[in-house]
Coordinates of C-alpha atoms in Angstrom, one line a residue:
X22 CA 0.1 0.0 0.0
X23 CA 1.4 3.6 -1.0
X24 CA 2.1 6.0 1.9
X25 CA 0.2 9.0 0.9
X26 CA -0.9 11.8 2.9
X27 CA -2.5 15.1 1.8
X28 CA -0.7 18.1 3.3
X29 CA -3.1 20.2 5.2
X30 CA -3.0 23.8 4.8
X31 CA -0.1 23.4 2.3
X32 CA -0.2 26.9 1.0
X33 CA -0.1 28.2 4.6
X34 CA 2.5 26.4 5.7
X35 CA 4.7 27.4 3.0
X36 CA 3.8 31.0 3.7
X37 CA 4.4 30.8 7.4
X38 CA 7.7 29.0 6.8
X39 CA 9.0 31.5 4.6
X40 CA 11.7 29.1 3.2
X41 CA 15.1 30.5 2.4
X42 CA 17.0 28.7 -0.2
X43 CA 20.1 27.9 1.8
X44 CA 18.2 27.2 4.9
X45 CA 18.1 24.1 7.3
X46 CA 14.4 23.3 8.1
X47 CA 13.0 20.5 10.0
X48 CA 9.9 18.5 9.3
X49 CA 9.3 16.6 12.6
X50 CA 6.4 14.4 11.2
X51 CA 7.6 14.0 7.6
X52 CA 4.6 11.3 6.9
X53 CA 4.8 10.6 3.3
X54 CA 6.5 13.8 2.6
X55 CA 3.7 16.1 1.3
X56 CA 4.8 19.4 3.2
X57 CA 8.5 18.4 2.7
X58 CA 8.3 18.3 -0.8
X59 CA 7.1 21.9 -0.8
X60 CA 10.1 22.8 1.4
X61 CA 12.5 20.8 -0.8
X62 CA 11.2 22.5 -3.8
X63 CA 12.1 26.0 -2.3
X64 CA 15.7 24.8 -1.0
X65 CA 18.8 25.2 -3.3
X66 CA 21.5 22.6 -3.1
X67 CA 23.0 24.6 0.0
X68 CA 19.9 23.9 1.7
X69 CA 19.1 21.1 4.1
X70 CA 15.8 19.3 5.1
X71 CA 15.9 17.3 8.2
X72 CA 13.2 14.7 7.9
X73 CA 11.8 13.0 11.5
X74 CA 9.1 10.5 11.9
X75 CA 8.7 7.6 14.5
X76 CA 7.3 5.5 11.5
X77 CA 9.9 3.6 9.6
X78 CA 7.2 3.4 6.9
X79 CA 6.8 7.0 6.5
X80 CA 10.6 7.4 6.3
X81 CA 11.1 5.0 3.7
X82 CA 8.2 6.8 1.8
X83 CA 9.7 10.0 2.1
X84 CA 12.7 9.2 1.0
X85 CA 11.5 7.9 -2.2
X86 CA 9.5 10.9 -2.7
X87 CA 11.8 13.6 -1.7
X88 CA 14.9 11.8 -3.7
X89 CA 14.8 14.0 -6.8
X90 CA 15.1 17.2 -4.9
X91 CA 18.6 18.9 -4.9
X92 CA 18.7 20.0 -1.5
X93 CA 20.5 18.0 1.4
X94 CA 18.2 15.6 3.4
X95 CA 18.8 13.9 6.6
X96 CA 16.4 11.2 7.7
X97 CA 15.8 10.6 11.5
X98 CA 14.0 7.7 12.9
X99 CA 12.9 9.4 15.8
X100 CA 10.1 11.5 17.9
X101 CA 9.8 14.9 17.1
X102 CA 10.4 15.5 21.0
X103 CA 13.7 14.1 20.6
X104 CA 15.3 17.4 20.6
X105 CA 18.8 16.4 21.2
X106 CA 19.0 14.2 17.9
X107 CA 17.5 17.0 16.0
X108 CA 20.0 19.4 17.5
X109 CA 22.6 17.3 16.6
X110 CA 21.6 16.8 13.1
X111 CA 21.4 20.4 12.7
X112 CA 25.0 20.7 13.9
X113 CA 26.3 18.5 11.4
X114 CA 24.3 20.2 8.6
X115 CA 25.3 23.6 9.7
X116 CA 28.7 23.7 11.1
X117 CA 29.9 26.2 8.7
X118 CA 26.6 28.6 9.3
X119 CA 26.4 31.9 11.2
X120 CA 24.4 30.2 13.8
X121 CA 25.9 26.7 14.0
X122 CA 23.4 24.0 15.4
X123 CA 20.2 26.2 14.9
X124 CA 17.4 25.7 12.2
X125 CA 15.6 28.1 9.8
X126 CA 12.3 26.7 10.5
X127 CA 10.3 23.5 12.2
X128 CA 7.2 22.2 11.0
X129 CA 5.0 19.9 13.0
X130 CA 1.8 18.3 11.4
X131 CA 0.2 16.4 14.3
X132 CA -2.6 14.7 11.8
X133 CA -2.5 11.0 11.4
X134 CA -1.8 10.2 7.8
X135 CA -4.0 8.6 5.5
X136 CA -1.9 5.8 5.0
X137 CA -2.0 4.8 8.9
X138 CA -5.9 5.4 8.7
X139 CA -6.6 3.2 5.8
X140 CA -4.1 0.6 6.4
X141 CA -6.1 -1.7 8.4
X142 CA -3.2 -3.5 9.7
X143 CA -2.1 -0.4 11.7
X144 CA -5.6 -0.7 13.8
X145 CA -6.0 3.3 13.8
X146 CA -9.5 3.1 12.1
X147 CA -12.7 2.5 13.6
X148 CA -14.1 1.9 10.0
X149 CA -12.0 -1.5 9.3
X150 CA -11.7 -4.5 11.5
X151 CA -8.0 -5.1 12.4
X152 CA -5.7 -6.1 15.4
X153 CA -5.5 -3.6 18.3
X154 CA -2.4 -1.9 17.6
X155 CA -2.4 1.6 16.9
X156 CA 1.6 2.1 17.4
X157 CA 3.0 5.0 15.5
X158 CA 6.6 3.5 16.0
X159 CA 6.1 -0.4 15.0
X160 CA 9.3 -0.9 17.1
X161 CA 7.3 -0.1 20.4
X162 CA 5.9 -3.0 22.2
X163 CA 3.1 -1.1 24.1
X164 CA -0.2 -1.3 21.8
X165 CA -3.8 -0.7 22.0
X166 CA -4.4 -4.3 23.1
X167 CA -2.6 -3.5 26.4
X168 CA -4.8 -0.5 26.8
X169 CA -8.1 -2.0 26.4
X170 CA -7.4 -5.3 27.9
X171 CA -5.4 -4.2 31.1
X172 CA -6.3 -0.9 32.1
X173 CA -8.7 -0.8 35.2
X174 CA -12.3 0.7 34.6
X175 CA -11.1 4.1 36.1
X176 CA -8.0 4.3 34.1
X177 CA -10.0 3.5 30.9
X178 CA -12.8 6.2 32.0
X179 CA -9.8 8.9 32.8
X180 CA -8.3 8.5 29.2
X181 CA -11.4 8.1 27.3
X182 CA -12.8 11.2 29.1
X183 CA -9.7 13.3 29.0
X184 CA -8.0 12.3 25.5
X185 CA -11.6 11.4 23.6
X186 CA -13.4 14.3 25.5
X187 CA -16.3 11.6 25.3
X188 CA -19.4 12.4 27.5
X189 CA -20.0 8.7 27.7
X190 CA -16.5 7.6 29.1
X191 CA -17.6 5.9 32.1
X192 CA -20.1 3.9 30.4
X193 CA -17.9 2.7 27.7
X194 CA -15.3 1.8 30.1
X195 CA -17.7 -0.2 32.0
X196 CA -18.9 -1.9 28.9
X197 CA -15.3 -2.8 28.0
X198 CA -14.3 -4.3 31.3
X199 CA -17.5 -6.4 31.3
X200 CA -16.9 -7.3 27.7
X201 CA -13.5 -8.6 28.4
X202 CA -14.5 -11.0 31.1
X203 CA -15.3 -13.2 28.1
X204 CA -11.8 -13.1 26.7
X205 CA -9.6 -10.5 25.6
X206 CA -10.7 -7.8 23.0
X207 CA -8.4 -8.2 19.9
X208 CA -9.7 -6.4 17.3
X209 CA -11.1 -3.2 16.5
X210 CA -14.2 -4.5 15.3
X211 CA -14.7 -6.0 18.5
X212 CA -14.2 -2.6 20.4
X213 CA -16.3 -0.6 17.9
X214 CA -19.5 -2.9 18.6
X215 CA -18.6 -2.6 22.5
X216 CA -18.6 1.3 22.2
X217 CA -22.0 1.2 20.2
X218 CA -23.5 -0.9 22.7
X219 CA -22.7 1.5 25.5
X220 CA -23.8 4.5 23.8
X221 CA -27.3 5.0 23.9
X222 CA -29.2 4.7 20.3
X223 CA -30.2 8.4 20.6
X224 CA -26.9 9.7 21.4
X225 CA -25.5 8.1 18.3
X226 CA -27.7 9.5 15.9
X227 CA -26.2 12.6 15.6
X228 CA -22.5 13.9 15.6
X229 CA -19.4 11.6 14.6
X230 CA -18.9 8.0 14.2
X231 CA -19.6 6.7 18.0
X232 CA -16.1 5.2 18.6
X233 CA -14.2 8.2 17.2
X234 CA -13.5 9.8 20.4
X235 CA -12.6 6.8 22.2
X236 CA -10.2 5.5 19.5
X237 CA -8.7 8.9 19.5
X238 CA -8.1 8.4 23.2
X239 CA -6.7 5.0 23.2
X240 CA -4.2 6.2 20.2
X241 CA -3.1 9.2 22.3
X242 CA -2.5 6.8 25.2
X243 CA -0.4 4.3 23.3
X244 CA 1.5 6.8 21.9
X245 CA 2.0 9.2 24.6
X246 CA 1.1 11.9 22.2
X247 CA 0.5 14.8 24.4
X248 CA 3.6 14.1 26.6
X249 CA 5.8 14.3 23.5
X250 CA 3.9 17.5 22.3
X251 CA 4.6 19.3 25.4
X252 CA 8.2 18.5 25.5
X253 CA 8.6 19.5 21.9
X254 CA 6.7 22.7 22.0
X255 CA 8.5 23.9 25.0
X256 CA 12.2 23.1 23.6
X257 CA 12.0 23.0 19.8
X258 CA 11.9 26.9 19.6
X259 CA 15.2 27.1 21.4
X260 CA 16.8 25.4 18.2
X261 CA 15.4 28.5 15.9
X262 CA 18.2 31.1 14.7
X263 CA 16.9 34.6 14.6
X264 CA 14.2 35.0 12.2
X265 CA 13.1 31.3 12.1
X266 CA 9.8 30.2 12.8
X267 CA 8.0 27.0 14.1
X268 CA 4.7 26.1 12.8
X269 CA 2.4 23.6 14.2
X270 CA -0.8 22.2 12.7
X271 CA -3.1 20.6 15.6
X272 CA -6.3 18.5 14.9
X273 CA -8.1 18.4 18.2
X274 CA -8.6 20.8 21.4
X275 CA -6.0 19.1 23.4
X276 CA -3.3 19.6 21.2
X277 CA -4.1 23.4 20.3
X278 CA -4.5 24.1 23.9
X279 CA -0.9 22.8 24.6
X280 CA 0.5 24.6 21.8
X281 CA -1.1 27.9 22.2
X282 CA -0.5 27.9 26.0
X283 CA 3.3 27.1 25.5
X284 CA 3.4 29.6 22.8
X285 CA 1.9 32.0 25.1
X286 CA 4.3 31.2 27.9
X287 CA 7.0 32.3 25.6
X288 CA 5.5 35.4 24.2
X289 CA 4.8 36.6 27.9
X290 CA 7.6 35.0 30.3
X291 CA 7.3 37.5 33.1
X292 CA 6.8 35.5 36.3
X293 CA 6.2 38.4 38.6
X294 CA 3.0 39.0 40.6
X295 CA 0.2 40.5 38.8
X296 CA 0.2 43.3 41.2
X297 CA 3.8 44.3 40.6
X298 CA 3.7 47.8 39.1
X299 CA 6.7 46.8 36.9
X300 CA 8.6 43.6 35.9
X301 CA 11.6 42.8 38.0
X302 CA 11.9 39.4 37.0
X303 CA 13.9 40.4 33.8
X304 CA 12.4 37.9 31.7
X305 CA 11.4 38.9 28.0
X306 CA 10.1 37.3 24.9
X307 CA 12.3 35.5 22.6
X308 CA 9.7 35.2 19.9
X309 CA 6.9 36.9 18.5
X310 CA 3.6 35.8 17.0
X311 CA 3.1 35.3 13.4
X312 CA -0.5 34.4 13.2
X313 CA -2.6 36.7 15.4
X314 CA -5.2 33.6 15.1
X315 CA -4.8 30.1 14.3
X316 CA -4.9 29.8 10.2
X317 CA -8.0 27.1 9.5
X318 CA -8.5 25.6 6.0
X319 CA -10.4 27.3 3.4
X320 CA -13.8 26.1 2.0
X321 CA -11.9 25.0 -1.4
X322 CA -9.6 23.0 0.4
X323 CA -12.4 21.4 2.7
X324 CA -14.2 20.2 -0.5
X325 CA -11.3 18.4 -1.9
X326 CA -9.9 17.2 1.8
X327 CA -12.7 17.1 4.5
X328 CA -9.8 15.7 6.7
X329 CA -8.6 19.3 7.0
X330 CA -11.6 20.7 8.7
X331 CA -10.3 20.4 12.3
X332 CA -6.9 21.6 11.6
X333 CA -5.6 24.8 13.2
X334 CA -2.1 26.2 12.3
X335 CA -0.3 28.5 14.7
X336 CA 2.9 30.1 14.3
X337 CA 5.8 31.8 15.9
X338 CA 9.1 33.8 14.8
X339 CA 12.4 33.7 17.2
X340 CA 13.7 37.1 17.7

């Protein structure tokens, strides 16, 4: 199956990154290379793309897709929160630059790729019956099977409520625990039927697929997505050279809240009590906001790519 991912907010990302021909750019979620193709197309032979992904299939596909471009390319099998690995790659690529070890731009597209959703073997989709997997990195041992079959009812309730923002979290957790008394829940199809049974018919008639929020929650838990995101948003801006930008595309409120909060912390780093008439802590912002409000997909893009509906792009620039 071909690894393909329609790049969301492509034009907005290219404009936001303001790619310089000789710059060093990091795509922390390279996927099939959709956004990276645009970056590479704007880079010269002196420019470098550092392509990062925790999915080896994604890296292999990106390597093939980006091969024809003339810029330098570095492929890292890592998480975008592995900042030290990215910093070392940047240092090696730019040892003769004005700001060695720094990069000109960073992109994080936090969406699950079309390939991962559509490939039944990966277990991400509630639309296909598959083994309970959901790992972004196939080298990891922890899977959705472990979450569904070993977590307590209270633990399941917590992640489905907090990560899925599901109103029926406690009822779904209860149904899962009761169902596994008859044997382990081994496939996504089994889990979907359990979720459908847990949610009253009236509540299932409106809104998204009844399993969407629970599957999102389990996927986030399996891959520790929010923990990695917090670390990345806190530390990746430190890799930017003056004028460098970081652009992050989120797809649900939990991600967007983390990005917004951390960006605001860097924009307003003063830690003085509010009652102080003047700042005495001496902390000043080292970034500026590029997008006053998050950018969202146009109606034209939504017609061709409905998965862009929940996408939000936030961008800041290093001073």
